[in-house]
Coordinates of C-alpha atoms in Angstrom, one line a residue:
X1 CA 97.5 108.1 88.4
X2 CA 96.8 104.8 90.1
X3 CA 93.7 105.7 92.4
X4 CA 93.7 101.8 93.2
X5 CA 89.3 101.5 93.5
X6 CA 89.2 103.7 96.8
X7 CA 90.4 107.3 96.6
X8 CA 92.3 107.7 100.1
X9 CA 90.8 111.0 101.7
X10 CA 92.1 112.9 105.3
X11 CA 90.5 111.8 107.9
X12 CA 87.5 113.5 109.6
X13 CA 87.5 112.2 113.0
X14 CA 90.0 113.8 115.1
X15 CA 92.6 111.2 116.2
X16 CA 94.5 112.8 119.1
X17 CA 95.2 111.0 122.3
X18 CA 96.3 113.6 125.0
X19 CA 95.7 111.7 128.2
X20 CA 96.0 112.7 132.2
X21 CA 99.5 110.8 133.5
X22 CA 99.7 108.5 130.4
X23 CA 103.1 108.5 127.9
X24 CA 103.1 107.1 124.9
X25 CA 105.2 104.5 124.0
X26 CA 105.6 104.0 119.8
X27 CA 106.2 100.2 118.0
X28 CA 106.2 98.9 115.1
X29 CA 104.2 95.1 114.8
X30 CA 104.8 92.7 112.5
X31 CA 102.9 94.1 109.4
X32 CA 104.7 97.2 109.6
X33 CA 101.9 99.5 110.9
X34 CA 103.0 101.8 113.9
X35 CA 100.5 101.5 117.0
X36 CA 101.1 103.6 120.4
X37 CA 101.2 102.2 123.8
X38 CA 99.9 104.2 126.8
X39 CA 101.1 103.3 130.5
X40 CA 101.1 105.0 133.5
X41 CA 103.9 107.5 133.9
X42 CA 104.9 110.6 135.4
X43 CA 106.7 111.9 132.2
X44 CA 105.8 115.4 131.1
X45 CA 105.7 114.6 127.5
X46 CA 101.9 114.2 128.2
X47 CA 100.2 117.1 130.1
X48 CA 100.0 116.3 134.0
X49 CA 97.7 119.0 135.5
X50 CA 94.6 119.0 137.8
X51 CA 91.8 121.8 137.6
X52 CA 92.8 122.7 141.6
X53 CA 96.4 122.3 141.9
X54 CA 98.5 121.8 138.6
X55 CA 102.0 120.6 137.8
X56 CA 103.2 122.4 134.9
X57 CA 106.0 121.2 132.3
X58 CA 108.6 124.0 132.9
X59 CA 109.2 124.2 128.9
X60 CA 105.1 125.3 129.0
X61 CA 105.0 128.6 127.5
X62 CA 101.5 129.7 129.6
X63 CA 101.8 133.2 128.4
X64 CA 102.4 133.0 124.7
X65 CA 100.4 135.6 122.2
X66 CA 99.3 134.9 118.5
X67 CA 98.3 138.1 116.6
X68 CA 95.2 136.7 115.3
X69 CA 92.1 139.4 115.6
X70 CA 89.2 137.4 113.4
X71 CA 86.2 136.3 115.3
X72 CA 84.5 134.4 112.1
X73 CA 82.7 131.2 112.8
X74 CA 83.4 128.3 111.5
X75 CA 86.9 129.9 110.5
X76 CA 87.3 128.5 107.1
X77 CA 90.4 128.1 104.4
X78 CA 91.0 131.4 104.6
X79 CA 91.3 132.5 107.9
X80 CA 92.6 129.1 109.3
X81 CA 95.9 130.4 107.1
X82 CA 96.0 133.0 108.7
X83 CA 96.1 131.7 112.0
X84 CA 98.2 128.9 111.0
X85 CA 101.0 132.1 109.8
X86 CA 100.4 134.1 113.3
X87 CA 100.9 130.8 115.2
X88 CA 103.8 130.3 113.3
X89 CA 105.3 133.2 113.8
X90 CA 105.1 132.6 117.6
X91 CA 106.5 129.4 117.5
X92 CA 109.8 131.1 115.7
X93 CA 109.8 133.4 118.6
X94 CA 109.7 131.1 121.5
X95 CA 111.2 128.0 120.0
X96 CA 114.2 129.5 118.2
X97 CA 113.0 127.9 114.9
X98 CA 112.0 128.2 111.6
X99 CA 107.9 127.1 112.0
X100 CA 106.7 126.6 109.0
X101 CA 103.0 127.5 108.7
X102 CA 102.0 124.9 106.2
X103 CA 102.8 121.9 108.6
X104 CA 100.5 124.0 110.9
X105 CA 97.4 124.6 108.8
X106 CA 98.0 120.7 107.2
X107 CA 98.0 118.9 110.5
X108 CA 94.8 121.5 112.0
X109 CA 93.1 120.0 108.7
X110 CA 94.3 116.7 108.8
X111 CA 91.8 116.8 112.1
X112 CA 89.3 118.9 111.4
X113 CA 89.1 117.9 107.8
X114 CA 90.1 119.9 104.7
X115 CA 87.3 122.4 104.7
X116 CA 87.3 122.9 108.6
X117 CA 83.3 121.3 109.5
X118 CA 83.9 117.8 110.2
X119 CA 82.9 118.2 114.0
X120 CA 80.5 121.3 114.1
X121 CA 80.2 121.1 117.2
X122 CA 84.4 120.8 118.5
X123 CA 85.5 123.4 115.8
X124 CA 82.4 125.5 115.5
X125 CA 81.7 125.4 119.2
X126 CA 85.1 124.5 121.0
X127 CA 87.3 126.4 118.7
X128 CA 89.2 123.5 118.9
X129 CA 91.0 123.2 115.3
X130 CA 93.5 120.0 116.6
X131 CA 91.5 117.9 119.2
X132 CA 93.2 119.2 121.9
X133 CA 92.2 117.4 124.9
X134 CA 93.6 116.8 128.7
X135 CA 92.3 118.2 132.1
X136 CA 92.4 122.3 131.4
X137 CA 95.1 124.4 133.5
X138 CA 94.5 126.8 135.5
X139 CA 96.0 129.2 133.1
X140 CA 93.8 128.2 130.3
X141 CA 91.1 128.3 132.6
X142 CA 91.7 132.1 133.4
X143 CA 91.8 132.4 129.3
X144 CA 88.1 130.8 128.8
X145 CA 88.6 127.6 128.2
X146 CA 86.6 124.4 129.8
X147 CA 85.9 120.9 129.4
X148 CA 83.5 119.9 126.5
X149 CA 81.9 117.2 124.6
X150 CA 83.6 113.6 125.9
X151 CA 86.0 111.4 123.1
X152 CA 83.7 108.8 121.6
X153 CA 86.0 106.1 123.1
X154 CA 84.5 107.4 126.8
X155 CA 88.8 107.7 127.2
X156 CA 88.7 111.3 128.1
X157 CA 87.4 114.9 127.0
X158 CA 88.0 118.0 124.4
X159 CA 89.2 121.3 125.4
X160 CA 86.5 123.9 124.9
X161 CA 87.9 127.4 123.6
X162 CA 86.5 130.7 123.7
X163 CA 87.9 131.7 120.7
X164 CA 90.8 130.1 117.9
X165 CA 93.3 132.7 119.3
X166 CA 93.0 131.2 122.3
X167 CA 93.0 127.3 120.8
X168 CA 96.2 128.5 118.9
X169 CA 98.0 130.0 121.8
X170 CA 97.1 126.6 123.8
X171 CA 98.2 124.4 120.8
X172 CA 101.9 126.0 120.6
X173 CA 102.6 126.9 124.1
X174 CA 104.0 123.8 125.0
X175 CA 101.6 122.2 127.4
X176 CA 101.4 119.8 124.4
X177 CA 104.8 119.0 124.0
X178 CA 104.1 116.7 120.6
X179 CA 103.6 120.4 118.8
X180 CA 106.8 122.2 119.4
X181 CA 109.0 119.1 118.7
X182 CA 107.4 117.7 115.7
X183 CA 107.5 121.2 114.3
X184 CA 111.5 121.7 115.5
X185 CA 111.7 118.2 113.7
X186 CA 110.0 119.1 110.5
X187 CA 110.5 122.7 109.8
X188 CA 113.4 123.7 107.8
X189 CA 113.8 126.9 106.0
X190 CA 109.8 127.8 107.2
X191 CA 107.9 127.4 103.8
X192 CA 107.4 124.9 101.2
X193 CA 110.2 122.0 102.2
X194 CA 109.4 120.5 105.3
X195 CA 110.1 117.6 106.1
X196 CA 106.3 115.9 106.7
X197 CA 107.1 112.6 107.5
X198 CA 109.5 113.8 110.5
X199 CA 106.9 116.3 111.4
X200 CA 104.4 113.5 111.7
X201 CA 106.5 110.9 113.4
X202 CA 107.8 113.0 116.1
X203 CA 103.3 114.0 116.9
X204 CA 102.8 109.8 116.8
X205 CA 105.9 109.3 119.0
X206 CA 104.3 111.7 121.7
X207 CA 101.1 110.6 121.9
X208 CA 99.0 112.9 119.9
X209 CA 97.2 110.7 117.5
X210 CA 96.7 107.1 117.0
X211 CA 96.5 106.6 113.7
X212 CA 98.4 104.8 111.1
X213 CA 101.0 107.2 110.9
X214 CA 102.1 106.5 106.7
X215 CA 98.3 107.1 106.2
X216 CA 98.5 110.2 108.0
X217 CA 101.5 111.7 107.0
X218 CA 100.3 111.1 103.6
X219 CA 97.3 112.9 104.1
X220 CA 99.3 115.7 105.9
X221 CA 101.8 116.1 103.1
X222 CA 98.8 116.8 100.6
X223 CA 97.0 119.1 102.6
X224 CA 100.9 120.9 102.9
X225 CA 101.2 120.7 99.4
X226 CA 97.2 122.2 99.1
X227 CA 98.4 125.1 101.7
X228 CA 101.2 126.5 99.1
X229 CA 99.2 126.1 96.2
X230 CA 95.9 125.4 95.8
X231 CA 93.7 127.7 94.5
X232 CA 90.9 127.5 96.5
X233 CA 93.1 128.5 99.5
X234 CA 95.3 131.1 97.5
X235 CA 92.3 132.8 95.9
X236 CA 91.2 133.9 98.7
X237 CA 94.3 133.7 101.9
X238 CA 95.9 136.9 102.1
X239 CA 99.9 136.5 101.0
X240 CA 99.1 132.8 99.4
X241 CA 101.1 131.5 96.5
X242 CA 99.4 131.8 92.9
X243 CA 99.3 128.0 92.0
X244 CA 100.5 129.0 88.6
X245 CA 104.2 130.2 90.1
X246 CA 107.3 127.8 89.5
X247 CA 108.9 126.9 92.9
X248 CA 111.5 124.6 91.7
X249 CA 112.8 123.5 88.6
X250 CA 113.0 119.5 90.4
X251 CA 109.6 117.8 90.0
X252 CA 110.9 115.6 92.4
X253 CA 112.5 117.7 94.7
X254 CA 112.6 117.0 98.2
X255 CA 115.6 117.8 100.8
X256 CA 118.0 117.0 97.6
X257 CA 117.8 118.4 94.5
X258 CA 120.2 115.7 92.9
X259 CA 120.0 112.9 90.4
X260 CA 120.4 110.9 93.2
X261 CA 117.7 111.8 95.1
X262 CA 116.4 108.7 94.7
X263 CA 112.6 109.4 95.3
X264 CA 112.0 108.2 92.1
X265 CA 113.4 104.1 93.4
X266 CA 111.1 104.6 96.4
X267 CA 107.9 105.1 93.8
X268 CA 108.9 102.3 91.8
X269 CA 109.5 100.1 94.6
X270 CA 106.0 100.4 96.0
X271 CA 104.5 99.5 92.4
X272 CA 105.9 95.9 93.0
X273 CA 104.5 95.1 96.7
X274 CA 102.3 92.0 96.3
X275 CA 105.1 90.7 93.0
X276 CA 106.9 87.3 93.4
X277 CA 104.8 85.8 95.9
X278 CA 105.6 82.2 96.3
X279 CA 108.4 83.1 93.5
X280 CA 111.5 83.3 95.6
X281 CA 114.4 82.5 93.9
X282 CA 118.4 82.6 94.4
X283 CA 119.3 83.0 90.4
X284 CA 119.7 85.7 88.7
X285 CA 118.6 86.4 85.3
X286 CA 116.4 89.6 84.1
X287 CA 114.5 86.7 81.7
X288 CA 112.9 86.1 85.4
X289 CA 111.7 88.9 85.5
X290 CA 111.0 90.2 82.3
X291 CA 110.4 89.1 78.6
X292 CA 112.1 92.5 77.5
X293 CA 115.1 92.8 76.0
X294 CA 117.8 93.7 78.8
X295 CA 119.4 95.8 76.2
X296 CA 116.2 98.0 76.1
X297 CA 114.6 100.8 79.0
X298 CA 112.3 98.5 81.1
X299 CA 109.5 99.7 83.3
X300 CA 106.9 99.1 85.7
X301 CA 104.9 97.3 83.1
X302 CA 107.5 95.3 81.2
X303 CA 108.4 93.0 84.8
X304 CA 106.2 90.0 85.3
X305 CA 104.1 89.6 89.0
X306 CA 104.6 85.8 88.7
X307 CA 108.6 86.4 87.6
X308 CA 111.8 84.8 89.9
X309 CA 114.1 86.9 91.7
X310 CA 115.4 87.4 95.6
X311 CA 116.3 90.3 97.2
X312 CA 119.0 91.4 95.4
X313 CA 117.4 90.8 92.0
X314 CA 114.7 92.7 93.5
X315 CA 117.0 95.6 94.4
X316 CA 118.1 95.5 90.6
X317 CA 114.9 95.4 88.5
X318 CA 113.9 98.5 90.5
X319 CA 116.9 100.1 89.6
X320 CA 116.5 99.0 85.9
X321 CA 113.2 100.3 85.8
X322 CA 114.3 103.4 87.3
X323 CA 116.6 104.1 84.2
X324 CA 119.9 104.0 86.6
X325 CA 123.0 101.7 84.9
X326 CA 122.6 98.5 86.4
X327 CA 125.4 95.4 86.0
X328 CA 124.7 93.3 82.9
X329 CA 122.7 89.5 83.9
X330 CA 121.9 90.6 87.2
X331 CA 125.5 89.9 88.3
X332 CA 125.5 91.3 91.7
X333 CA 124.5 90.3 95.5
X334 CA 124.0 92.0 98.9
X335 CA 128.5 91.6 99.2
X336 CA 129.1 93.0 95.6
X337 CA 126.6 95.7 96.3
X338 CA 128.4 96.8 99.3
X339 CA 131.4 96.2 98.1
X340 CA 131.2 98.3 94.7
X341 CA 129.4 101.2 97.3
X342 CA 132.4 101.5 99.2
X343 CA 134.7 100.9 96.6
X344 CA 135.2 101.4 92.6
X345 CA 131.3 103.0 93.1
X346 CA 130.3 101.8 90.0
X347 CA 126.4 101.5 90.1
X348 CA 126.6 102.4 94.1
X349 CA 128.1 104.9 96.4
X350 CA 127.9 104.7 100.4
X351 CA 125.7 107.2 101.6
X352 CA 125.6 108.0 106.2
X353 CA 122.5 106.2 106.9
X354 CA 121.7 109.4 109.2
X355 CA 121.0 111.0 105.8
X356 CA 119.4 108.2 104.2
X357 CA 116.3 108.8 102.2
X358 CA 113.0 107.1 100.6
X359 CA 114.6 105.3 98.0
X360 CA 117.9 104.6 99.7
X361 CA 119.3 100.6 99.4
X362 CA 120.2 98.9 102.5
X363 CA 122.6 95.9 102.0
X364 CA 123.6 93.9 105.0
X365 CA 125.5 90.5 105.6
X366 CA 127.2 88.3 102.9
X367 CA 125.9 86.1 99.8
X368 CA 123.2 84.0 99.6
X369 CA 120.8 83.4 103.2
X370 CA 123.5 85.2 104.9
X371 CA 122.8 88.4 103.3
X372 CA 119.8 90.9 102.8
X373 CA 119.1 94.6 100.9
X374 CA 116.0 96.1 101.1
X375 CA 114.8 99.6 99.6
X376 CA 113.8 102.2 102.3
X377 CA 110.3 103.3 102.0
X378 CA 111.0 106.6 103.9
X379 CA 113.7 109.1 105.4
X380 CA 116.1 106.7 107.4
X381 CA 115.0 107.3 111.6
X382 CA 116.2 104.0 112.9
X383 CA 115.0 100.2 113.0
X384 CA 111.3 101.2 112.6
X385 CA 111.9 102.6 109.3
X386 CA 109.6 100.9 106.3
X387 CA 111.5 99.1 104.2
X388 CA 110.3 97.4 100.6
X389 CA 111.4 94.0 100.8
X390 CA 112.0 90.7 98.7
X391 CA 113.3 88.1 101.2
X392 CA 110.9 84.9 101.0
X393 CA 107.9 83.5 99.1
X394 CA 105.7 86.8 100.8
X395 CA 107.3 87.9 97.7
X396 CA 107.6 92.1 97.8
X397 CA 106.6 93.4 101.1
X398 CA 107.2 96.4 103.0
X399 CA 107.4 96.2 106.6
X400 CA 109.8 97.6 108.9
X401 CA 113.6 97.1 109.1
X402 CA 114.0 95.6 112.3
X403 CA 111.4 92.7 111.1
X404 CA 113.2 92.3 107.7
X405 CA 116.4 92.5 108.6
X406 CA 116.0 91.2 112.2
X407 CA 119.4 89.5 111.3
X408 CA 121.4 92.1 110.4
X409 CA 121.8 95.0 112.6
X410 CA 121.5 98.3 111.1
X411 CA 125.1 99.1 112.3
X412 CA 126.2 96.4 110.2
X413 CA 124.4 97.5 107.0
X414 CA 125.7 99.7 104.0
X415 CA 123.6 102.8 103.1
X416 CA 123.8 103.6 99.6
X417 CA 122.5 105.0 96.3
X418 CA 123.3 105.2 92.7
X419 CA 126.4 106.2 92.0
X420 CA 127.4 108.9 89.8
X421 CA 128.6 106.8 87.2
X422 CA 125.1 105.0 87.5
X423 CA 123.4 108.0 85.2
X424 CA 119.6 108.0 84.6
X425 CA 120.3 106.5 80.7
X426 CA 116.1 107.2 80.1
X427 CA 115.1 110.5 78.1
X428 CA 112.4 112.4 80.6
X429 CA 111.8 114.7 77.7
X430 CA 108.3 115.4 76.1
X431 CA 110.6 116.2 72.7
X432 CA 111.1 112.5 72.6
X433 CA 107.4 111.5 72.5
X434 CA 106.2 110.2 68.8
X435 CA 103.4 111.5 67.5
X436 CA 100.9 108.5 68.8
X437 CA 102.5 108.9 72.0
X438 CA 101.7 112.7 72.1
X439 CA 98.0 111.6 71.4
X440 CA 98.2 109.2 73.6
X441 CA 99.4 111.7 76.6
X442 CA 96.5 113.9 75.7
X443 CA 93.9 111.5 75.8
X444 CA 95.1 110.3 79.0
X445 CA 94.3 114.6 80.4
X446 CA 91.4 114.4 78.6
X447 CA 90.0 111.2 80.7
X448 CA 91.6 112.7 84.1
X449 CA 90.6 116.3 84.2
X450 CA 89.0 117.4 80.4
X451 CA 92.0 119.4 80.0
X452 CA 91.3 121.4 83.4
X453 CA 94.9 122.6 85.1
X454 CA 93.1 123.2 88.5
X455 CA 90.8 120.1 88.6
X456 CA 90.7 118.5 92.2
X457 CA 89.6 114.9 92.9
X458 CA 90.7 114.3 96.9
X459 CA 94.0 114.2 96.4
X460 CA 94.4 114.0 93.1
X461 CA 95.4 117.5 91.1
X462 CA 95.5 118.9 87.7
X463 CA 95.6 117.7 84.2
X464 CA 96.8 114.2 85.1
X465 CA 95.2 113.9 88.7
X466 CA 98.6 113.5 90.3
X467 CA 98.8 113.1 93.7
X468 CA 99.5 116.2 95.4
X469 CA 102.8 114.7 97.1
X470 CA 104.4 113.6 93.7
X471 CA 103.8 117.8 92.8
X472 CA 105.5 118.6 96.1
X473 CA 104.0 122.0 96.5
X474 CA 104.2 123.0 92.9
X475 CA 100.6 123.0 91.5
X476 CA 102.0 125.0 88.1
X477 CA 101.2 122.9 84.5
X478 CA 104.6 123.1 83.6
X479 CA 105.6 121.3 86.9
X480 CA 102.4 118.8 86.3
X481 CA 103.7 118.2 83.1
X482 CA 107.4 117.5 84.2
X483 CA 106.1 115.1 86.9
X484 CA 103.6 113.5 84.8
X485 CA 106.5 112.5 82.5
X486 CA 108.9 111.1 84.6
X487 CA 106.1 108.9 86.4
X488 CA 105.2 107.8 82.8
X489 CA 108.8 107.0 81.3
X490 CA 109.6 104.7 85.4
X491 CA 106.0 103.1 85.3
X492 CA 105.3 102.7 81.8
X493 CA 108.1 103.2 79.3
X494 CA 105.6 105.3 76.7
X495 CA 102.3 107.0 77.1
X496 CA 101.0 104.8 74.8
X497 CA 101.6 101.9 77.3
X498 CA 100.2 104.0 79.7
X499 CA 96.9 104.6 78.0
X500 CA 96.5 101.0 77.1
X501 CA 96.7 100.3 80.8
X502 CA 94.4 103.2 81.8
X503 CA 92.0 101.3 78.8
X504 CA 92.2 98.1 81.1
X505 CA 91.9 99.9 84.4
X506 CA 90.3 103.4 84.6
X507 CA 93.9 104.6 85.9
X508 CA 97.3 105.0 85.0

């Protein structure tokens, strides 16, 4: 798997901002990174109390109970899963909702790092598993709590619990009001398909951390993915998933289990960021982009960095790389696009951009400069969406939509994906493999893990060291193999071409 040089780990310095009459105010700048704004407000998003005379958000739940009874310090793996399950469990109660328990235990670690010690003193001492901080209520108070050790910024102070009960009941009760609405955001049946990004968008438009929030959703969706199957939790956590269990037959799957998913576009886009820079061009021809045979199954490899396209062409050679039926020559722009979406559906078929997924084309405007399509980077949640995006001689960018399509208003775009007549035409089958491929494929596991199932590296898991969000929860070896696979055929075309490139790079 492409480690790039720097494996990306979660972060070990809690990152919530919780502050005394502040609101948090979320925008996207030019590069695409998401930064929060505080100013001085008397919304109740953010806790507005005083240690004498509070002001309580009515939706604060000050007399919630979790059903956790361990006393253990530091908590550990273990026990933070169960915790995460009682608090959970609560939430259901009070909120009306599904909780899931995963998003719970992945977001306590994305803060307190994966094994629960990277501040001794806030979790070991404080009992404070999610950097809760803000003046302590009175109610809390009466619980044990107090002010602690002061945010290294000198911008305020953590919350000091007696116990992780305690922390827990304080952390779903609602005088944060981040927690109970990213979880009604991300939770959906309450185990193993939340929706993390949502989950983490909803925490970062509160206030509660101020971090980049694709770097920490990413982090958050492989500690989720570690919570329902990795071994080192379910050895030991009481009611935890044996990693070898299948629990999907999708490798991809995701809120759709269809061919046109299209999580698989949104991987491939992102392996072309930094392509045709300075090589912005309005002709189409896949000879611009590739010295393969159109005829043949392209991949990531087969297209050349210093090639010609725009953003059409763009939108296209992902496609093609993808394995989806593309038109012959490149014949298509932003109007045909929309135009065979909403009509004959051809290659396309108009999706409701409230739906609209990773992977998901955006086409706006007419031909030429007066149009635009870009490739969404993440679940469709309005102008600050990422977008991947071929519009000028920054060649393949991704940024948000309102700054890459600042022309085109997203009520005036089409949403669409491949079309059912636009069929996957690769084979994803290990049957099809030659024999120099299969040697290939198992020198490649041999380099990653030394033929270990369970092997961890950060992120990384298993035979092939995939990243834990491509396995989506499912740490089994048939599902590594599956996944593996289909990253191979989109990236590479053979494993043969992917273990010349691992021979030039150290990763694949």
């Amino acid at each position: 798997m492409d480690k790039k040089k720097t494996l990306i780990t979660v972060m070990i310095v809690p990152t919530i901002l919780l502050l005394y009459k502040n609101t948090a105010t979320a925008a996207f700048t030019e590069d695409g990174n998401l930064k929060v704004c505080l100013t001085s407000s008397d919304d109740n998003n953010i806790p507005t109390t005083s240690e004498s005379g509070e002001t309580i958000d009515a939706d604060t739940h000050s007399d919630v109970t979790i059903d956790y009874k361990e006393t253990a310090t530091p908590i550990g793996k273990a026990n933070a899963k169960k915790l995460a399950k009682a608090t959970a469990e609560t939430a259901s109660k009070t909120y009306g909702i599904k909780a899931d328990p995963g998003l719970i235990y992945a977001q306590w670690a994305q803060e307190s790092g994966p094994n629960f010690n990277a501040s001794p003193n806030l979790n070991n001492e404080g009992h404070n598993l999610g950097g809760l901080s803000a003046p302590v209520p009175d109610w809390l108070a009466k619980k044990g709590a107090k002010t602690g050790s002061a945010h290294a910024e000198g911008d305020g102070s953590y919350i000091y619990f007696p116990d992780y009960k305690t922390f827990a009941e304080a952390y779903i009760s609602g005088y944060y009001k981040a927690v109970p609405e990213a979880l009604k955001a991300g939770s959906k049946s309450g185990e193993k398909d939340a929706d993390v990004e949502a989950f983490c968008i909803t925490l970062k438009k509160h206030g509660y951390f101020t971090a980049d929030v694709s770097e920490y959703a990413n982090n958050v969706k492989s500690l989720y993915a570690m919570y329902y199957g990795a071994d080192d939790i379910a050895d030991s956590a009481e009611g935890a998933t044996d990693a070898t269990s299948d629990f999907s037959d999708d490798p991809c799957s995701g809120s759709s289990n269809t061919a046109t998913d299209s999580s698989d576009i949104a991987q491939n886009a992102e392996s072309f960021i930094g392509y045709f820079v300075g090589h912005y061009l309005q002709n189409h021809n896949p000879k611009l982009v590739s010295d393969r045979e159109e005829g043949n199954s392209w991949s990531v490899a087969d297209i050349k960095k210093d090639g010609y396209t725009d953003c059409s062409g763009f939108v296209w050679t992902v496609l093609k790389v993808s394995g989806y039926n593309v038109p012959a020559g490149m014949a298509w722009n932003t109007a045909t696009m929309a135009d065979d979406a909403k009509g004959k559906q051809q290659y396309l078929k108009q999706v409701d951009k409230a739906n609209a997924k990773a992977g998901t084309i955006v086409t706006a405007g007419g031909t030429g400069d007066a149009g635009h399509t870009v490739i969404l980077a993440e679940d469709w949640h309005g102008d600050e969406t990422l977008c991947y995006s071929m519009g000028s001689d920054d060649g393949v960018v991704k940024r948000a939509y309102k700054y890459v399509m600042a022309a085109h208003p997203a009520d005036t775009a089409t949403f669409c994906i491949p079309s059912s007549d636009s069929q996957k035409s690769g084979s994803s089958s290990n049957s099809s493999n030659t024999s120099a491929d299969e040697e290939a494929r198992k020198w490649i596991i041999q380099k990653e893990s030394g033929g270990q199932v369970k092997a961890t590296n950060g992120r990384y898991y298993g035979l092939y060291q995939l990243d834990l969000a491509y396995l989506n929860g499912d740490l089994s070896e048939s599902n590594q193999h599956k996944v593996a696979e289909s990253y191979m055929r989109s990236r590479y075309g053979s494993w043969t071409k992917a273990k010349e490139f691992w021979q030039s790079h150290n990763w694949w």
